[in-house]
C-alpha positions as MATLAB code, in Angstrom:
seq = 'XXXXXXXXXXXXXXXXXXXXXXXXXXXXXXXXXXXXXXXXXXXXXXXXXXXXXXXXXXXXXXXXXXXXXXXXXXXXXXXXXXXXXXXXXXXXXXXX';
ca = [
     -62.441  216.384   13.980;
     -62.340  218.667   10.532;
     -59.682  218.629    8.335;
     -58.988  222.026    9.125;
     -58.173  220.987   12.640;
     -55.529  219.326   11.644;
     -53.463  221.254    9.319;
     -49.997  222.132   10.157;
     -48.923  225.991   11.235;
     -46.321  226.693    8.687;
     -42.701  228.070   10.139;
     -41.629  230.721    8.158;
     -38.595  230.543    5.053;
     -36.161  233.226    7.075;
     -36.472  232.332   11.043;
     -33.286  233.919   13.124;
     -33.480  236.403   16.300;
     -34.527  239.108   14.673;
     -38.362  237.515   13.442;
     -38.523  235.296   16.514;
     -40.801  237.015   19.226;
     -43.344  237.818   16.624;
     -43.310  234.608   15.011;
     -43.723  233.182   18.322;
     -46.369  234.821   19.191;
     -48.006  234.523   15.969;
     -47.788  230.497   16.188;
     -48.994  230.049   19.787;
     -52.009  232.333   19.637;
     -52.620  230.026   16.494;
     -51.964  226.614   17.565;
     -53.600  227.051   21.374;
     -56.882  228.373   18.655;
     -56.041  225.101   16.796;
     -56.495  223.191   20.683;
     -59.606  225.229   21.722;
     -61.657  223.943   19.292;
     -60.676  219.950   19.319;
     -57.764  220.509   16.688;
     -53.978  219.436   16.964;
     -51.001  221.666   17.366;
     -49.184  220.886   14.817;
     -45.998  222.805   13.118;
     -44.490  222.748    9.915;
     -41.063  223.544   10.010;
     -40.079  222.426    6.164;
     -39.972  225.972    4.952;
     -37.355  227.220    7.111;
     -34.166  227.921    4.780;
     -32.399  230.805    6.526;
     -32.230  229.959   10.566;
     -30.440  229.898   13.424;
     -31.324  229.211   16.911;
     -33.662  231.041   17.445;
     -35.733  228.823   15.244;
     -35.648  226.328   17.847;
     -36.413  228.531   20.710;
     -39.494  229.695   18.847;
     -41.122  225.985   18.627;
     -39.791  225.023   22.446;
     -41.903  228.072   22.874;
     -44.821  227.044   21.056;
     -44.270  223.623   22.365;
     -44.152  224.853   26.585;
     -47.625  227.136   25.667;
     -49.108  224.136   24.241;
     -48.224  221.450   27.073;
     -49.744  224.408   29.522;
     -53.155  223.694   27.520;
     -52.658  220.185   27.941;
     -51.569  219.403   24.352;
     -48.526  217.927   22.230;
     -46.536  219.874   20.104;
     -46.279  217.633   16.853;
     -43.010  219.194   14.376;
     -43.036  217.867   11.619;
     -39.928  218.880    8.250;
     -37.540  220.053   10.423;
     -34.237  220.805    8.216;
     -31.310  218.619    8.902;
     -29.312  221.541    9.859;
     -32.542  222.117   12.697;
     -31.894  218.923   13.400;
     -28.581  219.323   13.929;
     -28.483  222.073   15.964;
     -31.132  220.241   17.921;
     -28.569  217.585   18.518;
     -26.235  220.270   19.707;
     -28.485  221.742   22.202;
     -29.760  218.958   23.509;
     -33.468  219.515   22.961;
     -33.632  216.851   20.204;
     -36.193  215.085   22.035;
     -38.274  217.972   22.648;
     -39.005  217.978   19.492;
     -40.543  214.814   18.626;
];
Protein backbone atom coordinates (compact mmCIF):
# COMPACT_ATOMS: atom_id res chain seq x y z
CA UNK A 1 0.00 0.00 0.00
CA UNK A 2 1.36 3.81 -0.87
CA UNK A 3 1.46 6.34 1.47
CA UNK A 4 -0.99 8.14 -0.38
CA UNK A 5 -3.46 5.40 0.34
CA UNK A 6 -3.47 6.11 3.54
CA UNK A 7 -3.83 9.70 4.17
CA UNK A 8 -6.72 11.01 6.01
CA UNK A 9 -9.79 13.03 4.10
CA UNK A 10 -9.74 16.24 5.96
CA UNK A 11 -13.37 17.49 7.49
CA UNK A 12 -13.75 20.89 6.86
CA UNK A 13 -13.15 24.12 9.71
CA UNK A 14 -17.11 25.30 9.42
CA UNK A 15 -19.34 21.90 9.14
CA UNK A 16 -23.27 22.68 10.11
CA UNK A 17 -26.52 21.92 7.83
CA UNK A 18 -26.00 24.28 5.54
CA UNK A 19 -22.31 22.66 3.96
CA UNK A 20 -23.40 19.12 4.80
CA UNK A 21 -24.82 17.41 1.56
CA UNK A 22 -21.94 18.70 -0.42
CA UNK A 23 -19.39 17.87 1.97
CA UNK A 24 -20.86 14.55 2.07
CA UNK A 25 -20.75 13.92 -1.10
CA UNK A 26 -17.44 15.32 -1.59
CA UNK A 27 -15.92 12.80 1.18
CA UNK A 28 -17.60 9.57 0.00
CA UNK A 29 -16.85 9.88 -3.69
CA UNK A 30 -13.27 10.41 -2.12
CA UNK A 31 -12.86 7.85 0.43
CA UNK A 32 -14.84 4.85 -1.68
CA UNK A 33 -11.71 6.25 -4.53
CA UNK A 34 -9.40 5.87 -1.46
CA UNK A 35 -11.04 1.84 -1.16
CA UNK A 36 -10.97 1.15 -4.96
CA UNK A 37 -7.55 1.24 -5.24
CA UNK A 38 -6.33 -0.82 -1.90
CA UNK A 39 -6.33 2.47 0.30
CA UNK A 40 -8.13 3.11 3.75
CA UNK A 41 -11.05 5.36 4.42
CA UNK A 42 -9.90 7.35 6.68
CA UNK A 43 -11.31 10.94 8.04
CA UNK A 44 -9.86 13.71 9.70
CA UNK A 45 -12.17 15.47 11.69
CA UNK A 46 -9.50 17.83 13.77
CA UNK A 47 -10.28 20.86 11.71
CA UNK A 48 -13.80 21.16 12.48
CA UNK A 49 -14.23 24.44 14.74
CA UNK A 50 -17.72 25.68 13.87
CA UNK A 51 -20.29 22.45 13.90
CA UNK A 52 -23.26 21.14 14.80
CA UNK A 53 -24.93 17.97 14.04
CA UNK A 54 -24.83 17.80 11.03
CA UNK A 55 -21.15 17.16 11.31
CA UNK A 56 -21.92 13.87 12.60
CA UNK A 57 -24.50 12.94 10.12
CA UNK A 58 -22.01 13.73 7.39
CA UNK A 59 -19.30 10.98 8.66
CA UNK A 60 -22.30 8.28 9.66
CA UNK A 61 -22.80 9.02 6.03
CA UNK A 62 -19.45 8.50 4.85
CA UNK A 63 -19.15 5.73 7.29
CA UNK A 64 -22.74 3.61 5.89
CA UNK A 65 -21.20 4.28 1.98
CA UNK A 66 -18.04 2.86 3.09
CA UNK A 67 -19.33 -0.39 5.05
CA UNK A 68 -21.54 -0.87 1.59
CA UNK A 69 -17.93 -1.26 -0.13
CA UNK A 70 -16.93 -3.49 2.47
CA UNK A 71 -14.65 -1.06 4.36
CA UNK A 72 -14.17 0.69 7.92
CA UNK A 73 -14.64 4.12 8.45
CA UNK A 74 -11.49 5.11 10.63
CA UNK A 75 -12.24 9.05 12.41
CA UNK A 76 -9.69 10.13 13.71
CA UNK A 77 -9.47 14.29 15.87
CA UNK A 78 -12.84 14.44 16.51
CA UNK A 79 -13.44 17.71 18.81
CA UNK A 80 -14.56 17.06 22.29
CA UNK A 81 -17.64 18.96 21.69
CA UNK A 82 -18.12 16.08 18.48
CA UNK A 83 -17.55 13.91 20.94
CA UNK A 84 -19.93 15.08 23.03
CA UNK A 85 -22.64 15.39 20.97
CA UNK A 86 -21.75 11.89 19.91
CA UNK A 87 -22.40 10.86 23.44
CA UNK A 88 -25.72 12.59 23.21
CA UNK A 89 -26.90 10.88 20.19
CA UNK A 90 -25.88 7.79 20.86
CA UNK A 91 -23.69 7.05 17.85
CA UNK A 92 -20.47 7.27 19.92
CA UNK A 93 -19.57 3.93 18.90
CA UNK A 94 -20.14 4.45 15.37
CA UNK A 95 -17.51 6.34 15.34
CA UNK A 96 -14.64 4.41 16.42
Amino acid sequence: MTAAAVLPVALPAVLTQAQAQSVADGLVKTLLANLAQGGQAVVDASALTQFDSSALAVVLACRRAVLAQGGQLQVQGLPERAQALARVYGVTDLLN
